[in-house]
Short mmCIF file of C-alpha atoms and ligand atoms in Angstrom, two decimals:
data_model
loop_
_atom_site.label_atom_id
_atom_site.label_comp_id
_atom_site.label_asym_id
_atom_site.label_seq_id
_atom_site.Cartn_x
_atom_site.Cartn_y
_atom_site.Cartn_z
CA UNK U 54 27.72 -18.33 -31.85
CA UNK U 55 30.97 -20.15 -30.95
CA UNK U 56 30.17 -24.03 -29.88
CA UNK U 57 31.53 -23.33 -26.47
CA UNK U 58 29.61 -20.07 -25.98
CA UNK U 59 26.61 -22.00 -27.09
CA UNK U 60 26.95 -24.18 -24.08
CA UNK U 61 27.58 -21.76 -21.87
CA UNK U 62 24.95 -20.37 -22.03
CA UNK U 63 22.80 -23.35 -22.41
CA UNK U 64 24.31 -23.84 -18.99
CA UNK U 65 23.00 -20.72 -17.45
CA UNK U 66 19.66 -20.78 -18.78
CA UNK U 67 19.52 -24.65 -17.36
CA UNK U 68 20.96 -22.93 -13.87
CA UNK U 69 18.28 -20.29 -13.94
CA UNK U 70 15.34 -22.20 -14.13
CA UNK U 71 16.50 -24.93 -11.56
CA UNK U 72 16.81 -21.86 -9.26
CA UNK U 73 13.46 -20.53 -10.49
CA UNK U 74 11.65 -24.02 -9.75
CA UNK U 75 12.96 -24.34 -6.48
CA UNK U 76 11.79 -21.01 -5.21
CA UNK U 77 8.67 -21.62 -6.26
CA UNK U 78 6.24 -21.75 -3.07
CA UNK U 79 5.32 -24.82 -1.60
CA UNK U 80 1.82 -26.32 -2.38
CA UNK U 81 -1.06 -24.64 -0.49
CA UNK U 82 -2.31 -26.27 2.82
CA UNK U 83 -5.67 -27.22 3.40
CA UNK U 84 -8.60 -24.37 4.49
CA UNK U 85 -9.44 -26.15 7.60
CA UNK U 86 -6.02 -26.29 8.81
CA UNK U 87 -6.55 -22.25 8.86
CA UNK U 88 -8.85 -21.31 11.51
CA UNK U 89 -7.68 -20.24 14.48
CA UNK U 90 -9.38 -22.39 17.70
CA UNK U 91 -11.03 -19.14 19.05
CA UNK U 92 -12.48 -18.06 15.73
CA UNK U 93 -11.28 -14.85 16.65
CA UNK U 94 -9.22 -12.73 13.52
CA UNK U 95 -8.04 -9.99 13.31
CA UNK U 96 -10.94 -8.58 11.51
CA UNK U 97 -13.21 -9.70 14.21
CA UNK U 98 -10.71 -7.96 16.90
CA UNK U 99 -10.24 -4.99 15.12
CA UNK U 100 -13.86 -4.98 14.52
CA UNK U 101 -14.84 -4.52 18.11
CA UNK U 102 -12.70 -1.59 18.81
CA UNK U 103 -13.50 -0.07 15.38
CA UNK U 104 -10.06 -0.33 13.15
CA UNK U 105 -9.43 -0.98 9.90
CA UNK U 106 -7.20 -3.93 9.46
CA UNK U 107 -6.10 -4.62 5.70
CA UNK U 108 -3.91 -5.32 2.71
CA UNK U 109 -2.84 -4.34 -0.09
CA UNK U 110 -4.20 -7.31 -2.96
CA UNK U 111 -3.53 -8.49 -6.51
CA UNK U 112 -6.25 -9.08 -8.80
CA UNK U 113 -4.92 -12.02 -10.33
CA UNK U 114 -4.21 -14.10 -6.69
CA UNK U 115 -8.02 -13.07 -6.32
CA UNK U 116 -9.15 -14.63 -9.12
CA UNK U 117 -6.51 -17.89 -8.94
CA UNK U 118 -6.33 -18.71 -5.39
CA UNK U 119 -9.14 -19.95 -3.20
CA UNK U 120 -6.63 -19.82 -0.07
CA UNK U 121 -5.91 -16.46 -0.60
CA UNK U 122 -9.36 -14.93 -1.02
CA UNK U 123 -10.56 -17.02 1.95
CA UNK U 124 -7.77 -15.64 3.93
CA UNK U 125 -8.48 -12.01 3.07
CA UNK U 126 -11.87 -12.19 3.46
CA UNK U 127 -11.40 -14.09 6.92
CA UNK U 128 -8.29 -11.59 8.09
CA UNK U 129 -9.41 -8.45 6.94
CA UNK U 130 -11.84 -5.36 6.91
CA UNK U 131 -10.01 -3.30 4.47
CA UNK U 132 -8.09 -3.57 0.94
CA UNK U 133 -6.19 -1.72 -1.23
CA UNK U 134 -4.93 -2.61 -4.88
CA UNK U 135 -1.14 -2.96 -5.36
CA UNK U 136 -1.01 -1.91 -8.60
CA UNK U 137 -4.19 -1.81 -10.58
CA UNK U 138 -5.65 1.59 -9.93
CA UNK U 139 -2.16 3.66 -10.45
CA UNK U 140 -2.11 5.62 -13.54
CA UNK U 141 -0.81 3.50 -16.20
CA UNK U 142 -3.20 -0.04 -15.67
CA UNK U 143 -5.88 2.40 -15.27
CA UNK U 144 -5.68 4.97 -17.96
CA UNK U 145 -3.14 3.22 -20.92
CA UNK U 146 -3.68 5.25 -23.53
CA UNK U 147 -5.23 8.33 -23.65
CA UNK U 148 -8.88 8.03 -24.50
CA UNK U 149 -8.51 4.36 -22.87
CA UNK U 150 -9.72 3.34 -19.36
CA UNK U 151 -9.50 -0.19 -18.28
CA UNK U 152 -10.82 -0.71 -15.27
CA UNK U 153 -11.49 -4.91 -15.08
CA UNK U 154 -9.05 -5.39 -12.34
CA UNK U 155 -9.93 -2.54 -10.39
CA UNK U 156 -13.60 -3.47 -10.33
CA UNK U 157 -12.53 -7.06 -9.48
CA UNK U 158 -11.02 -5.48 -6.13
CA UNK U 159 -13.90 -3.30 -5.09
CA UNK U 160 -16.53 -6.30 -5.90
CA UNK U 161 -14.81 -8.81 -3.87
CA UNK U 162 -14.65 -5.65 -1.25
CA UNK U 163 -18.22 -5.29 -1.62
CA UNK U 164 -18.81 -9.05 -1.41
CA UNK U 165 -16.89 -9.35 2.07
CA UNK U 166 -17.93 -6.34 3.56
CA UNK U 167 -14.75 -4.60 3.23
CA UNK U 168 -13.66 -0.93 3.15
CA UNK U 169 -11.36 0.09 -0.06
CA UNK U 170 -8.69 2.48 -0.05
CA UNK U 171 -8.00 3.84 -3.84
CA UNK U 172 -4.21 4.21 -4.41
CA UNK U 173 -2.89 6.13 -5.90
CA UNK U 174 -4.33 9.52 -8.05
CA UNK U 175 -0.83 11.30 -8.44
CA UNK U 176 2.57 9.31 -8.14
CA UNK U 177 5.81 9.80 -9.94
CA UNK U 178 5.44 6.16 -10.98
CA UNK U 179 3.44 3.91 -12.98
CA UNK U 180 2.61 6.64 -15.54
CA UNK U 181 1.58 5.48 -18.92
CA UNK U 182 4.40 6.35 -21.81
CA UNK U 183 1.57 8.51 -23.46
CA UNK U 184 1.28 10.80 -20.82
CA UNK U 185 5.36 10.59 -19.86
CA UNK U 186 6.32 11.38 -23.31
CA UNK U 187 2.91 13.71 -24.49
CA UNK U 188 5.07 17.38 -24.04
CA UNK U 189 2.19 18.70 -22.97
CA UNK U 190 1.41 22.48 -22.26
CA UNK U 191 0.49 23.49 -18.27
CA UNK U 192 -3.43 24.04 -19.40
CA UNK U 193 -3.13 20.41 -20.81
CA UNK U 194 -1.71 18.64 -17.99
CA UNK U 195 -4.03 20.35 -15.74
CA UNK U 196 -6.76 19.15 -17.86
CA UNK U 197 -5.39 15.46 -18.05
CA UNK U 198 -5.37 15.08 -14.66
CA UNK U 199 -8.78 16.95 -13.76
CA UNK U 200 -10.23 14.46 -16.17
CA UNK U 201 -8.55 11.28 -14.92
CA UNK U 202 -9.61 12.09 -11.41
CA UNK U 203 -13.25 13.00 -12.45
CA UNK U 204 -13.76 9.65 -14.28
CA UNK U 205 -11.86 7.10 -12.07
CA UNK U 206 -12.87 8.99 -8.17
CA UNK U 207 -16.17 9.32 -10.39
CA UNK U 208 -16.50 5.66 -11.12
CA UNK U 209 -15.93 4.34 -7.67
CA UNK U 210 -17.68 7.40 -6.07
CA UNK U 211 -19.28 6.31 -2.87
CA UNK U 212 -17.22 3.00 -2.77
CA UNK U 213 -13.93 4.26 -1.48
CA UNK U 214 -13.41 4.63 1.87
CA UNK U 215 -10.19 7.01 1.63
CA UNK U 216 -8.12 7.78 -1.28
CA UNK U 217 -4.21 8.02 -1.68
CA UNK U 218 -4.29 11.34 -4.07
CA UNK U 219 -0.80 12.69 -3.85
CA UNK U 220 1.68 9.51 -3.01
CA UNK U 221 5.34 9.96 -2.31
CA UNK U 222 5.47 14.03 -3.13
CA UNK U 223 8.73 14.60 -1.19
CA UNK U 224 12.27 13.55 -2.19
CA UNK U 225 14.80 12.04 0.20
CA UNK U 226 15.95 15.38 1.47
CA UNK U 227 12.41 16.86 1.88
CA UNK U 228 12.24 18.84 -1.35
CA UNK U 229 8.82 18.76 -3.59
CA UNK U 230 9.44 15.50 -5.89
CA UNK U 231 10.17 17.03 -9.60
CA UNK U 232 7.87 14.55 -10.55
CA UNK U 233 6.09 15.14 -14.07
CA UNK U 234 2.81 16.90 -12.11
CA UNK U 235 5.33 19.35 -10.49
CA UNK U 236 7.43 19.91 -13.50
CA UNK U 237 4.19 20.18 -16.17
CA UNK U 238 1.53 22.29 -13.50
CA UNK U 239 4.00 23.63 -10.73
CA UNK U 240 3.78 22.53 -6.79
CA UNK U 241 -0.02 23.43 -6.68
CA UNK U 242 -0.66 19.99 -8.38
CA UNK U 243 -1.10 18.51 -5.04
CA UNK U 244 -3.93 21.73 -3.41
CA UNK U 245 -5.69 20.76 -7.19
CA UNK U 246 -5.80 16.88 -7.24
CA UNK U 247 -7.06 17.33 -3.25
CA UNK U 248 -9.58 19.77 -4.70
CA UNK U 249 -10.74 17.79 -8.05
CA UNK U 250 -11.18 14.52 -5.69
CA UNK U 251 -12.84 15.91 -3.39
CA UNK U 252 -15.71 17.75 -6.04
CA UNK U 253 -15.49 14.09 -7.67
CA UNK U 254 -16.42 12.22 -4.17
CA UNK U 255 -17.57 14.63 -1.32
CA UNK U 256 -17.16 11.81 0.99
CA UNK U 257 -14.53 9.76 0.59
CA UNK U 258 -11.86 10.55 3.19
CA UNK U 259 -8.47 11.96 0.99
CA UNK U 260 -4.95 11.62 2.28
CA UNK U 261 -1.36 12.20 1.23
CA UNK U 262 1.16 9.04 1.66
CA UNK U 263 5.16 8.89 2.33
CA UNK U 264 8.17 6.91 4.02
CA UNK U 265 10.69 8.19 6.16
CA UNK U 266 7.85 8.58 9.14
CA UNK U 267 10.16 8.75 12.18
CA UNK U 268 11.05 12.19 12.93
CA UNK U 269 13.95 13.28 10.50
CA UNK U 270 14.14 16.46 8.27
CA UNK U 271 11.81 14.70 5.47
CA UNK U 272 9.17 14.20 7.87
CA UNK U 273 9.30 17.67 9.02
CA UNK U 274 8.69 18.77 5.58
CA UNK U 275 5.52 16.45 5.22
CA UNK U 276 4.25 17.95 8.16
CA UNK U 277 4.86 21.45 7.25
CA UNK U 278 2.95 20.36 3.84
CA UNK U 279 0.23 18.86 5.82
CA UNK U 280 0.03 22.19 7.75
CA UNK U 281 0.36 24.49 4.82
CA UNK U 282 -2.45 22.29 2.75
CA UNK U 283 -4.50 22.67 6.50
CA UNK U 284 -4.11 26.06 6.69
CA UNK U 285 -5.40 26.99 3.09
CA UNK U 286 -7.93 25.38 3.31
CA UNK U 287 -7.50 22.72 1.04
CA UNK U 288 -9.51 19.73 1.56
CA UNK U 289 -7.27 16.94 3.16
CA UNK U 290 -8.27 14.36 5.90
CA UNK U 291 -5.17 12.13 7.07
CA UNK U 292 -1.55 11.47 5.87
CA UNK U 293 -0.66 8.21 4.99
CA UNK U 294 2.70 6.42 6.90
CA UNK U 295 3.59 3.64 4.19
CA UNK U 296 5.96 1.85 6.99
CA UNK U 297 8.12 -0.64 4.20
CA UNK U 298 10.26 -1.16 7.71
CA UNK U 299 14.24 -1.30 7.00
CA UNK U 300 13.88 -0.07 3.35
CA UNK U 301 12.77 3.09 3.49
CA UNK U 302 11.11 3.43 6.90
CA UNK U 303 11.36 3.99 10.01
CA UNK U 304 12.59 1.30 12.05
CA UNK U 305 11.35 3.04 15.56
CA UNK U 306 7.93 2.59 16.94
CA UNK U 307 8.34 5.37 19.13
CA UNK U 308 9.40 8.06 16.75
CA UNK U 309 6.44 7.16 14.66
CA UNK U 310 4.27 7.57 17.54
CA UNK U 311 5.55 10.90 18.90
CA UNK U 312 5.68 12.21 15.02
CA UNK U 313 1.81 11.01 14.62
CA UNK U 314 0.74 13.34 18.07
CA UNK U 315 1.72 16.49 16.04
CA UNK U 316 -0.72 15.08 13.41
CA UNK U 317 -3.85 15.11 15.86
CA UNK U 318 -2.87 18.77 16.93
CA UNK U 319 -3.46 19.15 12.98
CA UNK U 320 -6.84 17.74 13.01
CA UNK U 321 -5.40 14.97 10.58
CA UNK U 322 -5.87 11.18 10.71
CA UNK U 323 -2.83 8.75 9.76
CA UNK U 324 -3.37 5.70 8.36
CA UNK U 325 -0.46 3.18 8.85
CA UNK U 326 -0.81 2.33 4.10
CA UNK U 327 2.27 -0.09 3.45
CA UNK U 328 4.07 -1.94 6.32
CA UNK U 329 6.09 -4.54 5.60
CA UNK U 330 9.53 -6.07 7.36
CA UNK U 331 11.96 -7.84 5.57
CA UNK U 332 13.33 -10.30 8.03
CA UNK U 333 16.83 -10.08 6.26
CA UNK U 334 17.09 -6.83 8.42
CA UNK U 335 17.67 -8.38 11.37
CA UNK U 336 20.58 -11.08 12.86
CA UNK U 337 20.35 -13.83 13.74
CA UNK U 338 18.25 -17.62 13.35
CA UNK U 339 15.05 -17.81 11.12
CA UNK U 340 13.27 -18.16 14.40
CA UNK U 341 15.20 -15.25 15.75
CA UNK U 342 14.22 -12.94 12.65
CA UNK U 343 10.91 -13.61 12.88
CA UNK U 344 10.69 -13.21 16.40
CA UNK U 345 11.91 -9.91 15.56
CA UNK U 346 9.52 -9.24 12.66
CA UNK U 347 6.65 -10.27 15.41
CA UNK U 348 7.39 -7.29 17.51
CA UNK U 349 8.07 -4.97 15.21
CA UNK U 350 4.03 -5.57 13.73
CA UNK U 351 3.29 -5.66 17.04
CA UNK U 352 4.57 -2.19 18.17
CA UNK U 353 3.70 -0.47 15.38
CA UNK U 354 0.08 -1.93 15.72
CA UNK U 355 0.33 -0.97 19.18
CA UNK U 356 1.83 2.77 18.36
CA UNK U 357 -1.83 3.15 15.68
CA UNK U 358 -4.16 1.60 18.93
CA UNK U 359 -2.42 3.67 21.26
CA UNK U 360 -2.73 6.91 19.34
CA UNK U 361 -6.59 8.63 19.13
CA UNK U 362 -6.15 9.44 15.34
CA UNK U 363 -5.12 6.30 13.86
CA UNK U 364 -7.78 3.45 13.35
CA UNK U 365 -6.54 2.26 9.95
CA UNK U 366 -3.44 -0.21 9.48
CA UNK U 367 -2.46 -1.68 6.02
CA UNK U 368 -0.13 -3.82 5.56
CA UNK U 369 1.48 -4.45 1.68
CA UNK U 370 0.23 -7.83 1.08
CA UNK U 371 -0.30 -10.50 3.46
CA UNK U 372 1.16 -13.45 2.44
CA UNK U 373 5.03 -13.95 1.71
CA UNK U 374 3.53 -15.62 -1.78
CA UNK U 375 3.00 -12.52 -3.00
CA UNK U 376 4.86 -9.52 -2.06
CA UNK U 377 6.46 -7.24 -3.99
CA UNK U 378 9.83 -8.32 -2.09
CA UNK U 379 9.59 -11.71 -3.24
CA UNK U 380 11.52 -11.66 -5.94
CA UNK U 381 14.59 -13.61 -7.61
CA UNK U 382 16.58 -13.01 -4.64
CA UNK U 383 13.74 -14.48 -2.24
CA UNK U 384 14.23 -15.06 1.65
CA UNK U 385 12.79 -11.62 2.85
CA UNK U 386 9.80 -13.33 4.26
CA UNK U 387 8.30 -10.03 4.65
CA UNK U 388 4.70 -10.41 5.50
CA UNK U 389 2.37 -11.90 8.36
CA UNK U 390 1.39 -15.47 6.50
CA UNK U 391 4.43 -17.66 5.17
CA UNK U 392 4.04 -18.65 1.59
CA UNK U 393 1.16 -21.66 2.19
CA UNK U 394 -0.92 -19.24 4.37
CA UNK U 395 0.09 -20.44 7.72
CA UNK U 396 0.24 -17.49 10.11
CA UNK U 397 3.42 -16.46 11.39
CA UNK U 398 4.68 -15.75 14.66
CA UNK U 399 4.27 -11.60 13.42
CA UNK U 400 0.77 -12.37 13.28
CA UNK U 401 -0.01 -14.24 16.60
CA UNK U 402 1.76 -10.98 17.62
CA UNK U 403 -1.06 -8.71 16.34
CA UNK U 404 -3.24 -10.84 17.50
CA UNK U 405 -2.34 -10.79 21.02
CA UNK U 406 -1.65 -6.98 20.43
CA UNK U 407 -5.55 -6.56 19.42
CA UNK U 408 -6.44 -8.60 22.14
CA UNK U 409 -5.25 -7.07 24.98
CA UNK U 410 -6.86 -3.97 23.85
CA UNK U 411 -10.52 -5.32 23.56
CA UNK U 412 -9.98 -6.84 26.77
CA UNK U 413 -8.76 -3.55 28.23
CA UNK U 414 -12.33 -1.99 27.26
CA UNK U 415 -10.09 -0.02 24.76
CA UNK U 416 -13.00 -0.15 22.20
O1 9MR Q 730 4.30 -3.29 -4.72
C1 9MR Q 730 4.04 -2.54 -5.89
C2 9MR Q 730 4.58 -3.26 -7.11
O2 9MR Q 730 3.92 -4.50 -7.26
C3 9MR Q 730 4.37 -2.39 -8.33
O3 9MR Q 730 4.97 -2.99 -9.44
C4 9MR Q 730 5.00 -1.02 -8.10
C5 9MR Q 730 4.68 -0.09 -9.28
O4 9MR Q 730 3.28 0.06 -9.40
O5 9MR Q 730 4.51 -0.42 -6.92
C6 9MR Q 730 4.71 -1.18 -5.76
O6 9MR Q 730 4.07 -0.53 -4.66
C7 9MR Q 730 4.62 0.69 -4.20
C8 9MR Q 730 3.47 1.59 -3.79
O7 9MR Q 730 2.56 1.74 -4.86
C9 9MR Q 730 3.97 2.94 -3.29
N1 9MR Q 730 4.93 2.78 -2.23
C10 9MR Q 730 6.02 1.86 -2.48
C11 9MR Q 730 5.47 0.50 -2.94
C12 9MR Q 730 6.59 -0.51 -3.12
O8 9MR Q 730 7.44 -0.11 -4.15
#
């Protein structure tokens, strides 16, 4: 390498991890700087007009941050795992299960008296490269996935409160997702993983989860899948709205409400599974932004209270420390607790939003 390239690049290396160190989050506060004067959460709100109020977690925040598993604990009635019980973590090769991080989220569930949701059975993503690259026949696949679903629904059976079995089927445009299931076993992948879950846990609640829950031609066609899955029969208990606000999602409250009433006429729960809002969507100051972030949690906590089949809200993650949109390019501050656990304005919001609900005698 030329001298001068040398140094170049010496240079950007140096560059990158001065950038790296100063996005690192500021040092944790103190626990007892936490609690809120009341001692009200919004666990103990949701509690008394019987929601589910969660997060999606990561095992390894579990097991390194006190702050973080005291905030959960304190904040929350319901979890679901980010990443670890997808496909690939779970099932890496293909006599190999390794479920240590998976049973670290359902234990500390267990230990805090929390509900867990299991995501996700089938998804497009996170498939292990045995399985992506395996060319295997139809009678293999099916037998792949009957067998994943046995031992890992199996496992847990009892434990789960709902699980995500089919995530993101539909494409932008509202076409099946060619994803390997429908390419390998053909679109009745998703009446079979419904069935198989259901034989493995008769009664865990099982849903279907996708974006683009406003009312727009994709939404119509996971309705009409909802409603054709109803209609035969095929065992299926609420559709999941994943709500990533301004990247994929819907961005108005009251679409998502008026496209959840057609739900109930269904006989079909939704569960609000992934909301997050980047505060880079909107203009304006940081406290402008996330003013704005505040009332978008709070309507779309207020859209779930308001309707009578949707008790369960997830958000994906809780604190901006860890969030799968804190990345390199940082500043999307997109969750409900800033990066040392202090609450932000978005969740005073959903506080007062829960409040004024129990004090209604909505409960
Ligand atoms: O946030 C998740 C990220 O940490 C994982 O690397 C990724 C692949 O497993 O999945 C992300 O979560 C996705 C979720 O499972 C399904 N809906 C979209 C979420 C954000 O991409």
């Amino acid at each position: 390498m030329k001298l001068r390239s040398f140094i170049a690049l010496t240079l950007v290396m140096l560059a990158t991890l001065i950038v790296i160190g100063c996005s690192r989050p500021p040092t944790a506060v103190e626990p007892t700087q936490l609690a809120t004067e009341s001692g009200e959460t919004l666990r103990s709100l949701a509690a008394k007009q019987d929601m589910f109020i969660g997060s999606a977690v990561r095992p390894r925040a579990l097991s390194d941050e006190p702050l973080y598993r005291e905030v959960l604990a304190r904040e929350f009635n319901i979890v679901m795992a980010e990443h670890v019980m997808k496909f690939a973590p779970l099932h890496p090769e293909r006599e190999v299960y390794e479920f240590r991080d998976s049973d670290t989220t359902v234990e500390f569930a267990k230990e805090h008296d929390m509900q867990v949701i299991g995501h996700v059975l089938t998804w497009f993503h996170a498939l292990p490269r045995w399985l992506r690259e395996g060319d295997f026949t139809r009678e293999e696949l099916m037998g792949i996935l009957r067998e994943h679903i046995n031992t890992v629904v199996g496992r847990y059976r009892g434990q789960i409160y709902a699980w995500d079995v089919v995530n993101e089927p539909l494409e932008a445009d509202g076409a099946l997702r060619e994803t390997l299931w429908y390419k390998g076993i053909g679109p009745e992948y998703i009446d079979l993983a419904l069935r198989w879950t259901k034989q493995a846990d008769p009664d865990t609640l099982l849903y279907i989860n996708d974006y683009g829950e406003g009312l727009n031609s994709k939404s119509d066609s996971f309705y009409n899948l909802a409603k054709s899955l109803v209609e035969r029969g095929t065992p299926l208990d609420a559709v999941g709205f994943q709500a990533h606000i301004g990247f994929l999602s819907a961005k108005d409250a009251a679409e998502v409400a008026e496209n959840m009433k057609r739900y109930a006429d269904l006989g079909l729960e939704v569960f609000i599974t992934e909301m997050d809002v980047p505060i880079t969507m909107f203009k304006g100051t940081r406290e402008e932004q996330l003013a704005a972030q505040a009332q978008m949690y709070e309507d779309f906590l207020n859209v779930c209270i308001e309707a009578p089949n949707c008790d369960t809200f997830l958000m994906w993650g809780f604190t901006d420390r860890h969030s799968w949109l804190t990345g390199f390019t940082g500043g999307k501050s997109p969750l409900i607790f800033d990066e040392a656990y202090h609450p932000k304005p978005a969740y005073h919001a959903m506080m007062a939003e829960l409040k004024q609900h129990v004090g209604s005698g909505a409960e």
